[in-house]
Amino acid sequence: MSPQIFVRGYLRASTDDQDANRAREVLKRFADEYDARIAAWYTENASGAQADRSELLRLLADSGPGDVLLIEQVDRLTRLARADWESLKVAIQVAGVRIVALDLPTSHAAMRATGGEDFTARMLDAVNDMLLDMLAAVARKDYEDRRRRQSEGIEKARARGAYKGRPANNALHMKVAEIRAKGFSIRKTAELAGCSPSTVQRVLALSKVTGF
């Protein structure tokens, strides 16, 4: 592997009860196959349909031209609507980052790329851009289909009188409120409460509505 390439591993799970670090060893083994080391990790629990993901944004802010953003699957990076995906692509291009996804074999060549002006590298980038768009569209459709099925299931359960909704974690809500009241930032509050920043934001938004 070219010494100029700096690999950044991005790990994401949708909810707090899922293990975002599940794919860490898989990514490590993949990097090992290219004699590469993942020099930085960015881990978060947030929906792939959410554009404002703190760790992904931090990764892009930290990145320099030629860095590799390594993911297990394209849907770990995006389940975004088209407009949000286009915005994210622009941010990735501005940062000069090259995406390598284990489920996109043509992207693996970036682990050995030696020059952004090389004809072969540029051709591979063009092919990968097209395939990324396709996989991003598939990931978004899968997300929308699951949401639709979930909504239909809830409506059927409501019609039977069987749906009671997801119980609120009042203990966590109280903990977040207490920590936040002491003046800690959202990120620090999440760290101290043992949850994700997105959960802290949801709790704070809920408290404004309910007065909790």
Short mmCIF file of C-alpha atoms in Angstrom, two decimals:
data_model
loop_
_atom_site.label_atom_id
_atom_site.label_comp_id
_atom_site.label_asym_id
_atom_site.label_seq_id
_atom_site.Cartn_x
_atom_site.Cartn_y
_atom_site.Cartn_z
CA MET A 1 0.00 0.00 0.00
CA SER A 2 1.17 3.50 -0.81
CA PRO A 3 2.42 5.30 2.33
CA GLN A 4 0.49 8.41 1.30
CA ILE A 5 -2.88 6.73 1.90
CA PHE A 6 -4.41 7.33 5.32
CA VAL A 7 -7.24 4.91 6.10
CA ARG A 8 -10.15 6.04 8.27
CA GLY A 9 -12.64 3.41 9.42
CA TYR A 10 -16.29 4.44 9.71
CA LEU A 11 -18.63 2.29 11.81
CA ARG A 12 -22.35 3.01 12.13
CA ALA A 13 -25.38 1.32 13.65
CA SER A 14 -28.88 2.69 13.44
CA THR A 15 -29.97 2.49 17.08
CA ASP A 16 -28.38 2.61 20.52
CA ASP A 17 -29.14 -1.06 21.20
CA GLN A 18 -27.10 -2.14 18.15
CA ASP A 19 -23.33 -2.61 18.26
CA ALA A 20 -21.72 -0.09 15.93
CA ASN A 21 -18.33 -1.74 16.51
CA ARG A 22 -19.55 -5.08 15.16
CA ALA A 23 -17.68 -4.67 11.85
CA ARG A 24 -14.40 -3.40 13.34
CA GLU A 25 -12.57 -6.73 13.08
CA VAL A 26 -13.87 -7.30 9.54
CA LEU A 27 -12.46 -3.95 8.44
CA LYS A 28 -9.16 -4.66 10.20
CA ARG A 29 -8.78 -7.99 8.41
CA PHE A 30 -9.57 -6.35 5.08
CA ALA A 31 -6.94 -3.64 5.67
CA ASP A 32 -4.42 -6.31 6.66
CA GLU A 33 -4.84 -7.93 3.24
CA TYR A 34 -3.46 -4.71 1.75
CA ASP A 35 -0.72 -4.33 4.36
CA ALA A 36 -2.59 -1.28 5.59
CA ARG A 37 -3.38 -0.02 9.06
CA ILE A 38 -6.60 1.77 9.96
CA ALA A 39 -5.17 4.86 11.57
CA ALA A 40 -8.42 6.41 12.85
CA TRP A 41 -11.86 5.12 13.81
CA TYR A 42 -15.17 6.99 13.76
CA THR A 43 -18.07 5.20 15.46
CA GLU A 44 -21.65 6.32 15.98
CA ASN A 45 -25.20 5.15 16.49
CA ALA A 46 -27.33 7.16 14.08
CA SER A 47 -29.68 6.50 11.19
CA GLY A 48 -28.12 6.32 7.75
CA ALA A 49 -31.07 8.43 6.60
CA GLN A 50 -29.84 11.25 8.85
CA ALA A 51 -27.59 13.76 7.11
CA ASP A 52 -26.21 15.45 10.24
CA ARG A 53 -24.05 12.67 11.70
CA SER A 54 -21.40 14.05 14.04
CA GLU A 55 -18.76 11.34 13.56
CA LEU A 56 -19.09 11.24 9.78
CA LEU A 57 -18.77 15.02 9.65
CA ARG A 58 -15.76 14.84 11.97
CA LEU A 59 -14.16 12.24 9.70
CA LEU A 60 -14.53 14.50 6.68
CA ALA A 61 -13.20 17.49 8.62
CA ASP A 62 -10.16 15.45 9.69
CA SER A 63 -9.47 14.08 6.20
CA GLY A 64 -6.96 15.19 3.63
CA PRO A 65 -6.82 14.56 -0.14
CA GLY A 66 -6.24 10.88 -0.92
CA ASP A 67 -7.47 9.57 2.44
CA VAL A 68 -9.60 6.43 2.34
CA LEU A 69 -13.00 6.25 4.04
CA LEU A 70 -13.37 2.52 4.75
CA ILE A 71 -16.82 1.02 5.36
CA GLU A 72 -18.28 -2.47 5.50
CA GLN A 73 -21.24 -1.71 3.22
CA VAL A 74 -22.42 1.33 1.30
CA ASP A 75 -25.56 1.47 3.46
CA ARG A 76 -23.32 2.16 6.48
CA LEU A 77 -22.47 5.44 4.76
CA THR A 78 -25.83 6.37 3.31
CA ARG A 79 -29.52 5.65 3.31
CA LEU A 80 -30.04 9.31 2.47
CA ALA A 81 -32.65 10.86 0.23
CA ARG A 82 -31.25 11.94 -3.14
CA ALA A 83 -30.69 15.61 -2.30
CA ASP A 84 -28.89 14.78 0.95
CA TRP A 85 -26.77 12.14 -0.79
CA GLU A 86 -25.75 14.66 -3.44
CA SER A 87 -24.71 17.09 -0.68
CA LEU A 88 -22.69 14.39 1.08
CA LYS A 89 -20.96 13.47 -2.17
CA VAL A 90 -19.93 17.07 -2.64
CA ALA A 91 -18.48 17.16 0.88
CA ILE A 92 -16.58 13.93 0.18
CA GLN A 93 -15.23 15.31 -3.09
CA VAL A 94 -14.18 18.59 -1.47
CA ALA A 95 -12.32 16.62 1.21
CA GLY A 96 -10.61 14.57 -1.51
CA VAL A 97 -11.66 11.32 0.19
CA ARG A 98 -11.92 8.03 -1.70
CA ILE A 99 -14.57 5.58 -0.50
CA VAL A 100 -13.69 1.91 -0.12
CA ALA A 101 -16.60 -0.41 0.69
CA LEU A 102 -16.19 -4.13 1.25
CA ASP A 103 -19.37 -4.78 -0.75
CA LEU A 104 -18.08 -2.73 -3.71
CA PRO A 105 -15.09 -4.69 -5.09
CA THR A 106 -14.19 -2.10 -7.72
CA SER A 107 -13.49 0.38 -4.92
CA HIS A 108 -10.80 -1.85 -3.41
CA ALA A 109 -8.26 -0.61 -5.95
CA ALA A 110 -8.11 2.67 -3.99
CA MET A 111 -6.20 0.78 -1.28
CA ARG A 112 -3.30 0.59 -3.76
CA ALA A 113 -3.82 3.81 -5.70
CA THR A 114 -0.67 5.87 -6.15
CA GLY A 115 -1.81 8.98 -7.95
CA GLY A 116 -5.05 10.87 -8.38
CA GLU A 117 -4.05 11.90 -11.94
CA ASP A 118 -3.30 8.34 -13.05
CA PHE A 119 -5.64 7.39 -15.92
CA THR A 120 -6.59 4.00 -14.47
CA ALA A 121 -7.30 5.52 -11.05
CA ARG A 122 -9.48 8.20 -12.62
CA MET A 123 -11.41 5.63 -14.63
CA LEU A 124 -11.97 3.53 -11.50
CA ASP A 125 -13.15 6.63 -9.63
CA ALA A 126 -15.70 7.31 -12.39
CA VAL A 127 -16.97 3.71 -12.30
CA ASN A 128 -17.15 3.79 -8.50
CA ASP A 129 -19.10 7.06 -8.51
CA MET A 130 -21.71 5.45 -10.74
CA LEU A 131 -21.89 2.26 -8.67
CA LEU A 132 -22.04 4.23 -5.41
CA ASP A 133 -25.02 6.15 -6.76
CA MET A 134 -26.73 2.87 -7.63
CA LEU A 135 -26.04 1.28 -4.25
CA ALA A 136 -27.07 4.48 -2.45
CA ALA A 137 -30.39 4.40 -4.30
CA VAL A 138 -30.88 0.72 -3.37
CA ALA A 139 -30.06 1.47 0.28
CA ARG A 140 -32.56 4.35 0.34
CA LYS A 141 -35.29 2.20 -1.24
CA ASP A 142 -34.65 -0.54 1.31
CA TYR A 143 -34.96 2.04 4.10
CA GLU A 144 -38.21 3.44 2.69
CA ASP A 145 -39.66 -0.05 2.16
CA ARG A 146 -38.87 -1.06 5.74
CA ARG A 147 -40.40 2.16 7.07
CA ARG A 148 -43.52 1.57 5.00
CA ARG A 149 -43.87 -2.03 6.21
CA GLN A 150 -43.31 -0.91 9.79
CA SER A 151 -45.96 1.80 9.44
CA GLU A 152 -48.42 -0.66 7.91
CA GLY A 153 -47.74 -3.13 10.73
CA ILE A 154 -48.33 -0.45 13.36
CA GLU A 155 -51.61 0.60 11.74
CA LYS A 156 -52.82 -3.01 11.70
CA ALA A 157 -51.82 -3.44 15.34
CA ARG A 158 -53.61 -0.22 16.25
CA ALA A 159 -56.74 -1.43 14.50
CA ARG A 160 -56.62 -4.56 16.69
CA GLY A 161 -55.91 -2.45 19.76
CA ALA A 162 -52.60 -4.26 20.20
CA TYR A 163 -50.12 -1.40 19.63
CA LYS A 164 -48.94 0.43 22.73
CA GLY A 165 -45.88 2.15 21.26
CA ARG A 166 -42.26 1.94 22.32
CA PRO A 167 -41.84 2.60 26.05
CA ALA A 168 -39.74 5.63 26.91
CA ASN A 169 -36.51 5.06 28.80
CA ASN A 170 -37.38 7.45 31.60
CA ALA A 171 -34.24 6.67 33.59
CA LEU A 172 -32.02 7.60 30.64
CA HIS A 173 -34.09 10.72 29.96
CA MET A 174 -33.66 11.84 33.55
CA LYS A 175 -29.92 11.16 33.44
CA VAL A 176 -29.48 13.12 30.22
CA ALA A 177 -31.50 16.05 31.59
CA GLU A 178 -29.47 16.14 34.80
CA ILE A 179 -26.11 16.03 33.02
CA ARG A 180 -27.13 18.60 30.42
CA ALA A 181 -28.40 20.92 33.17
CA LYS A 182 -24.84 21.05 34.52
CA GLY A 183 -23.73 22.75 31.32
CA PHE A 184 -22.05 19.83 29.53
CA SER A 185 -22.01 19.74 25.72
CA ILE A 186 -24.18 17.28 23.81
CA ARG A 187 -21.16 15.08 23.03
CA LYS A 188 -19.98 15.06 26.66
CA THR A 189 -23.52 14.47 27.91
CA ALA A 190 -23.77 11.43 25.62
CA GLU A 191 -20.44 10.12 26.88
CA LEU A 192 -21.43 10.49 30.55
CA ALA A 193 -24.94 9.09 30.02
CA GLY A 194 -23.68 6.12 28.01
CA CYS A 195 -25.70 6.88 24.89
CA SER A 196 -25.20 8.48 21.48
CA PRO A 197 -25.26 12.24 20.73
CA SER A 198 -28.33 11.65 18.55
CA THR A 199 -30.15 10.18 21.57
CA VAL A 200 -29.27 13.24 23.64
CA GLN A 201 -30.66 15.45 20.88
CA ARG A 202 -33.89 13.41 20.74
CA VAL A 203 -34.30 13.61 24.51
CA LEU A 204 -33.75 17.37 24.48
CA ALA A 205 -36.24 17.81 21.63
CA LEU A 206 -38.79 15.67 23.49
CA SER A 207 -38.31 17.66 26.69
CA LYS A 208 -39.21 20.88 24.85
CA VAL A 209 -42.48 19.33 23.70
CA THR A 210 -43.46 17.57 26.93
CA GLY A 211 -41.85 19.86 29.49
CA PHE A 212 -40.01 16.81 30.84
#
